[in-house]
Amino acid sequence: MRLLAWQIFLAHWGGARAEPGKFWHITHLHLDPHYKVSKYPFQVCPSAGFQSVPNAGPWGDYLCDSPWALINSSIYAMKEIEPEPDFILWTGDDMPHVPDEKLGEAAVLEIVECLTQLIREVFLGAFYSEKLPGPSGAGQIVLTADMVDPGQQFQWLEDVLTNASKAGDMVYIVGNMPPGFFEKTQNKVWSQEGFNEKYLKVVQKHGCVIAGQFFRHHHTDSFQMLYDDAGQLPAPSLLLSPDPLCAPISAMFITPGVTPWKTTLPGVINGANNPAIPVFEYDRATLSLKDMVTYFMNLSQVNAQGMRRWELQYQLTKAYWVPDTSAHSVQAVLDRIAGDQGALQHYYVYNSVSYYAGVCDEAARVDVDAYTTCLYLPLLLMALLGLCTLVL
Ligand SMILES: *[C@@H]1O[C@H](CO)[C@@H](O)[C@H](O)[C@H]1NC(C)=O
Ligand SMILES: *[C@@H]1O[C@H](CO)[C@@H](O)[C@H](O)[C@H]1NC(C)=O
Ligand SMILES: *[C@@H]1O[C@H](CO)[C@@H](O)[C@H](O)[C@H]1NC(C)=O
Ligand SMILES: [Zn+2]
């Protein structure tokens, strides 16, 4: 079950205006209120379905959604690491993975209430808003729901972006299901037919006012680059290197989730992740993105040691040797991942937030059968579909 509302907390802290601003993006909390450390492996958590959960620990289990202790710990860790963000993007998916009929509206509202209370308690004074703190108050966050369009969302998005461009505003687009493919399954496209292209066209048309795109849904750490196709369909090989006909216009960050829950999506092997909380650094005046830093909890380790610990997973600029996280820099990251085995390996490990640290080797990279373990084929599939979008 999906949470309908999107929440953004905006706080007054601010600080010196010339300093870069920070914001957290937390997502996929997926609270399982009935999680308990039980010696009976079928009684640990309803979110594991019919799977046996041996050795469950106090901070959670890779087969289960988040216990309260994990979510509580993630919010407190955010407060310790970056206590004064300008805002927090909290983009939902808060319910356990259980059949809808086992949840019901009252339970959903209760979960949202508990989580809201926790965040407000820890980040004192937070409130809802959708204006960003720019010098002129000019920034905007645009929220798009899933890629279905009963309410003419595409037209609305076009209008917002057109208005923003007239007013000289910059915009962040925040959405749930990203266009393109899920990097861990063959042919898994979330959006309805035609919406991939439609979304891409909007971004191509209004790229210059889009300062960032933040999506999620995969629970994994990934990003996509959207290109200006200049009317030309790229050959697969062109996607591997920057092409003047295919200029990068906007990077989309697909942020990992707090829940470690191993996906049950058919065809995905070993699709769990460690809990992660990413924080972004941005220029308050222009909204241009400076960096992304992801912190994580090594779930197996904290369970074994019995103490909570959040540690640095990686800082994007340092991990990939780029000056910032602008579209151009993210393109440089993609080039590096495409051309350098070390960078590809880093990406591969970060993708599951160090849950799975196997080797993504050169042979597997081009092997269609290894697609599900090596995350790389979407790029080719995308090209075959004639879309100028690189998915990693
Ligand atoms: C939440 O985390 C804080 C900080 O670690 C801790 O002091 C508190 O006891 C935790 N509360 C619950 C209910 O786990
Ligand atoms: C765009 O601007 C026009 C004119 O000010 C306004 O009527 C319209 O509501 C705006 N559209 C959106 C989606 O903000
Ligand atoms: C996480 O903890 C496990 C178990 O202690 C350990 O084997 C693994 O190397 C750790 N991973 C990271 C990235 O620290
Ligand atoms: Zn989710």
PDB file of N, CA, C and O in Angstrom, residues 130-131 138-144 152-174 202 205-206 208-210:
ATOM      1  N   GLU A 130       6.071  24.251   0.461  1.00  0.00           N
ATOM      2  CA  GLU A 130       6.678  23.791  -0.786  1.00  0.00           C
ATOM      3  C   GLU A 130       7.553  24.843  -1.429  1.00  0.00           C
ATOM      4  O   GLU A 130       8.029  24.676  -2.515  1.00  0.00           O
ATOM      5  N   LYS A 131       7.804  25.938  -0.701  1.00  0.00           N
ATOM      6  CA  LYS A 131       8.726  26.947  -1.237  1.00  0.00           C
ATOM      7  C   LYS A 131      10.120  26.705  -0.671  1.00  0.00           C
ATOM      8  O   LYS A 131      10.275  26.422   0.502  1.00  0.00           O
ATOM      9  N   ALA A 138      12.634  32.043  -4.605  1.00  0.00           N
ATOM     10  CA  ALA A 138      12.226  31.708  -5.958  1.00  0.00           C
ATOM     11  C   ALA A 138      12.222  30.211  -6.261  1.00  0.00           C
ATOM     12  O   ALA A 138      11.709  29.791  -7.275  1.00  0.00           O
ATOM     13  N   GLY A 139      12.785  29.424  -5.375  1.00  0.00           N
ATOM     14  CA  GLY A 139      12.870  28.003  -5.687  1.00  0.00           C
ATOM     15  C   GLY A 139      11.530  27.318  -5.556  1.00  0.00           C
ATOM     16  O   GLY A 139      10.656  27.758  -4.834  1.00  0.00           O
ATOM     17  N   GLN A 140      11.375  26.210  -6.250  1.00  0.00           N
ATOM     18  CA  GLN A 140      10.131  25.461  -6.127  1.00  0.00           C
ATOM     19  C   GLN A 140      10.431  23.986  -6.101  1.00  0.00           C
ATOM     20  O   GLN A 140      11.402  23.536  -6.687  1.00  0.00           O
ATOM     21  N   ILE A 141       9.575  23.265  -5.429  1.00  0.00           N
ATOM     22  CA  ILE A 141       9.645  21.812  -5.526  1.00  0.00           C
ATOM     23  C   ILE A 141       8.360  21.362  -6.191  1.00  0.00           C
ATOM     24  O   ILE A 141       7.275  21.761  -5.790  1.00  0.00           O
ATOM     25  N   VAL A 142       8.494  20.581  -7.206  1.00  0.00           N
ATOM     26  CA  VAL A 142       7.329  20.092  -7.914  1.00  0.00           C
ATOM     27  C   VAL A 142       7.174  18.622  -7.594  1.00  0.00           C
ATOM     28  O   VAL A 142       8.123  17.862  -7.683  1.00  0.00           O
ATOM     29  N   LEU A 143       5.993  18.238  -7.185  1.00  0.00           N
ATOM     30  CA  LEU A 143       5.773  16.846  -6.839  1.00  0.00           C
ATOM     31  C   LEU A 143       4.973  16.168  -7.925  1.00  0.00           C
ATOM     32  O   LEU A 143       3.930  16.662  -8.331  1.00  0.00           O
ATOM     33  N   THR A 144       5.472  15.063  -8.395  1.00  0.00           N
ATOM     34  CA  THR A 144       4.690  14.306  -9.351  1.00  0.00           C
ATOM     35  C   THR A 144       4.375  12.972  -8.716  1.00  0.00           C
ATOM     36  O   THR A 144       5.207  12.407  -8.033  1.00  0.00           O
ATOM     37  N   GLN A 152      -4.244  14.947 -15.697  1.00  0.00           N
ATOM     38  CA  GLN A 152      -3.445  15.762 -16.615  1.00  0.00           C
ATOM     39  C   GLN A 152      -2.191  16.344 -15.962  1.00  0.00           C
ATOM     40  O   GLN A 152      -1.907  17.531 -16.052  1.00  0.00           O
ATOM     41  N   GLN A 153      -1.480  15.448 -15.310  1.00  0.00           N
ATOM     42  CA  GLN A 153      -0.262  15.881 -14.625  1.00  0.00           C
ATOM     43  C   GLN A 153       0.800  16.413 -15.562  1.00  0.00           C
ATOM     44  O   GLN A 153       1.549  17.299 -15.202  1.00  0.00           O
ATOM     45  N   PHE A 154       0.884  15.813 -16.751  1.00  0.00           N
ATOM     46  CA  PHE A 154       1.925  16.261 -17.673  1.00  0.00           C
ATOM     47  C   PHE A 154       1.692  17.714 -18.064  1.00  0.00           C
ATOM     48  O   PHE A 154       2.617  18.515 -18.133  1.00  0.00           O
ATOM     49  N   GLN A 155       0.411  18.042 -18.299  1.00  0.00           N
ATOM     50  CA  GLN A 155       0.082  19.420 -18.651  1.00  0.00           C
ATOM     51  C   GLN A 155       0.410  20.349 -17.490  1.00  0.00           C
ATOM     52  O   GLN A 155       0.985  21.424 -17.660  1.00  0.00           O
ATOM     53  N   TRP A 156       0.055  19.896 -16.287  1.00  0.00           N
ATOM     54  CA  TRP A 156       0.326  20.686 -15.081  1.00  0.00           C
ATOM     55  C   TRP A 156       1.833  20.912 -14.914  1.00  0.00           C
ATOM     56  O   TRP A 156       2.281  22.023 -14.652  1.00  0.00           O
ATOM     57  N   LEU A 157       2.606  19.835 -15.114  1.00  0.00           N
ATOM     58  CA  LEU A 157       4.059  19.926 -14.993  1.00  0.00           C
ATOM     59  C   LEU A 157       4.611  20.911 -16.021  1.00  0.00           C
ATOM     60  O   LEU A 157       5.444  21.770 -15.704  1.00  0.00           O
ATOM     61  N   GLU A 158       4.113  20.806 -17.243  1.00  0.00           N
ATOM     62  CA  GLU A 158       4.507  21.753 -18.300  1.00  0.00           C
ATOM     63  C   GLU A 158       4.226  23.191 -17.864  1.00  0.00           C
ATOM     64  O   GLU A 158       5.055  24.069 -18.030  1.00  0.00           O
ATOM     65  N   ASP A 159       3.024  23.396 -17.302  1.00  0.00           N
ATOM     66  CA  ASP A 159       2.629  24.752 -16.884  1.00  0.00           C
ATOM     67  C   ASP A 159       3.544  25.275 -15.797  1.00  0.00           C
ATOM     68  O   ASP A 159       3.982  26.417 -15.841  1.00  0.00           O
ATOM     69  N   VAL A 160       3.806  24.411 -14.805  1.00  0.00           N
ATOM     70  CA  VAL A 160       4.670  24.837 -13.706  1.00  0.00           C
ATOM     71  C   VAL A 160       6.046  25.219 -14.238  1.00  0.00           C
ATOM     72  O   VAL A 160       6.608  26.253 -13.871  1.00  0.00           O
ATOM     73  N   LEU A 161       6.572  24.393 -15.142  1.00  0.00           N
ATOM     74  CA  LEU A 161       7.922  24.638 -15.641  1.00  0.00           C
ATOM     75  C   LEU A 161       7.957  25.868 -16.548  1.00  0.00           C
ATOM     76  O   LEU A 161       8.911  26.655 -16.523  1.00  0.00           O
ATOM     77  N   THR A 162       6.906  26.038 -17.332  1.00  0.00           N
ATOM     78  CA  THR A 162       6.826  27.229 -18.182  1.00  0.00           C
ATOM     79  C   THR A 162       6.758  28.479 -17.322  1.00  0.00           C
ATOM     80  O   THR A 162       7.476  29.454 -17.548  1.00  0.00           O
ATOM     81  N   ASN A 163       5.906  28.440 -16.294  1.00  0.00           N
ATOM     82  CA  ASN A 163       5.801  29.581 -15.376  1.00  0.00           C
ATOM     83  C   ASN A 163       7.131  29.854 -14.694  1.00  0.00           C
ATOM     84  O   ASN A 163       7.521  31.006 -14.535  1.00  0.00           O
ATOM     85  N   ALA A 164       7.798  28.772 -14.280  1.00  0.00           N
ATOM     86  CA  ALA A 164       9.079  28.939 -13.593  1.00  0.00           C
ATOM     87  C   ALA A 164      10.079  29.603 -14.519  1.00  0.00           C
ATOM     88  O   ALA A 164      10.842  30.486 -14.114  1.00  0.00           O
ATOM     89  N   SER A 165      10.074  29.208 -15.760  1.00  0.00           N
ATOM     90  CA  SER A 165      11.056  29.764 -16.680  1.00  0.00           C
ATOM     91  C   SER A 165      10.752  31.238 -16.947  1.00  0.00           C
ATOM     92  O   SER A 165      11.669  32.050 -17.037  1.00  0.00           O
ATOM     93  N   LYS A 166       9.470  31.590 -17.008  1.00  0.00           N
ATOM     94  CA  LYS A 166       9.110  33.016 -17.179  1.00  0.00           C
ATOM     95  C   LYS A 166       9.555  33.831 -15.977  1.00  0.00           C
ATOM     96  O   LYS A 166       9.990  34.968 -16.097  1.00  0.00           O
ATOM     97  N   ALA A 167       9.406  33.222 -14.786  1.00  0.00           N
ATOM     98  CA  ALA A 167       9.713  33.965 -13.554  1.00  0.00           C
ATOM     99  C   ALA A 167      11.193  33.878 -13.182  1.00  0.00           C
ATOM    100  O   ALA A 167      11.621  34.466 -12.195  1.00  0.00           O
ATOM    101  N   GLY A 168      11.963  33.105 -13.941  1.00  0.00           N
ATOM    102  CA  GLY A 168      13.378  32.939 -13.613  1.00  0.00           C
ATOM    103  C   GLY A 168      13.617  32.047 -12.400  1.00  0.00           C
ATOM    104  O   GLY A 168      14.629  32.168 -11.722  1.00  0.00           O
ATOM    105  N   ASP A 169      12.671  31.161 -12.104  1.00  0.00           N
ATOM    106  CA  ASP A 169      12.829  30.227 -10.980  1.00  0.00           C
ATOM    107  C   ASP A 169      13.556  28.960 -11.417  1.00  0.00           C
ATOM    108  O   ASP A 169      13.563  28.615 -12.586  1.00  0.00           O
ATOM    109  N   MET A 170      14.109  28.274 -10.433  1.00  0.00           N
ATOM    110  CA  MET A 170      14.623  26.929 -10.686  1.00  0.00           C
ATOM    111  C   MET A 170      13.738  25.945  -9.926  1.00  0.00           C
ATOM    112  O   MET A 170      13.117  26.304  -8.927  1.00  0.00           O
ATOM    113  N   VAL A 171      13.705  24.711 -10.397  1.00  0.00           N
ATOM    114  CA  VAL A 171      12.735  23.740  -9.876  1.00  0.00           C
ATOM    115  C   VAL A 171      13.414  22.397  -9.577  1.00  0.00           C
ATOM    116  O   VAL A 171      14.285  21.963 -10.327  1.00  0.00           O
ATOM    117  N   TYR A 172      13.029  21.775  -8.474  1.00  0.00           N
ATOM    118  CA  TYR A 172      13.361  20.369  -8.245  1.00  0.00           C
ATOM    119  C   TYR A 172      12.112  19.549  -8.539  1.00  0.00           C
ATOM    120  O   TYR A 172      11.030  19.890  -8.064  1.00  0.00           O
ATOM    121  N   ILE A 173      12.268  18.480  -9.269  1.00  0.00           N
ATOM    122  CA  ILE A 173      11.134  17.577  -9.499  1.00  0.00           C
ATOM    123  C   ILE A 173      11.302  16.362  -8.589  1.00  0.00           C
ATOM    124  O   ILE A 173      12.364  15.744  -8.560  1.00  0.00           O
ATOM    125  N   VAL A 174      10.255  16.071  -7.834  1.00  0.00           N
ATOM    126  CA  VAL A 174      10.302  14.941  -6.912  1.00  0.00           C
ATOM    127  C   VAL A 174       9.206  13.969  -7.314  1.00  0.00           C
ATOM    128  O   VAL A 174       8.051  14.362  -7.455  1.00  0.00           O
ATOM    129  N   VAL A 202       9.237  16.448 -21.766  1.00  0.00           N
ATOM    130  CA  VAL A 202       9.056  17.602 -20.872  1.00  0.00           C
ATOM    131  C   VAL A 202      10.408  18.065 -20.341  1.00  0.00           C
ATOM    132  O   VAL A 202      10.723  19.250 -20.325  1.00  0.00           O
ATOM    133  N   LYS A 205      12.466  19.750 -22.978  1.00  0.00           N
ATOM    134  CA  LYS A 205      11.986  21.093 -23.308  1.00  0.00           C
ATOM    135  C   LYS A 205      12.351  22.101 -22.227  1.00  0.00           C
ATOM    136  O   LYS A 205      12.655  23.248 -22.513  1.00  0.00           O
ATOM    137  N   HIS A 206      12.294  21.655 -20.957  1.00  0.00           N
ATOM    138  CA  HIS A 206      12.444  22.609 -19.860  1.00  0.00           C
ATOM    139  C   HIS A 206      13.702  22.373 -19.031  1.00  0.00           C
ATOM    140  O   HIS A 206      13.790  22.842 -17.902  1.00  0.00           O
ATOM    141  N   CYS A 208      16.486  23.577 -18.711  1.00  0.00           N
ATOM    142  CA  CYS A 208      17.275  24.658 -18.107  1.00  0.00           C
ATOM    143  C   CYS A 208      16.674  25.191 -16.804  1.00  0.00           C
ATOM    144  O   CYS A 208      17.362  25.897 -16.069  1.00  0.00           O
ATOM    145  N   VAL A 209      15.437  24.878 -16.488  1.00  0.00           N
ATOM    146  CA  VAL A 209      14.909  25.320 -15.184  1.00  0.00           C
ATOM    147  C   VAL A 209      14.879  24.181 -14.158  1.00  0.00           C
ATOM    148  O   VAL A 209      14.517  24.384 -13.010  1.00  0.00           O
ATOM    149  N   ILE A 210      15.242  22.976 -14.598  1.00  0.00           N
ATOM    150  CA  ILE A 210      15.214  21.835 -13.669  1.00  0.00           C
ATOM    151  C   ILE A 210      16.583  21.695 -13.005  1.00  0.00           C
ATOM    152  O   ILE A 210      17.564  21.347 -13.654  1.00  0.00           O
TER     153      ILE A 210
END
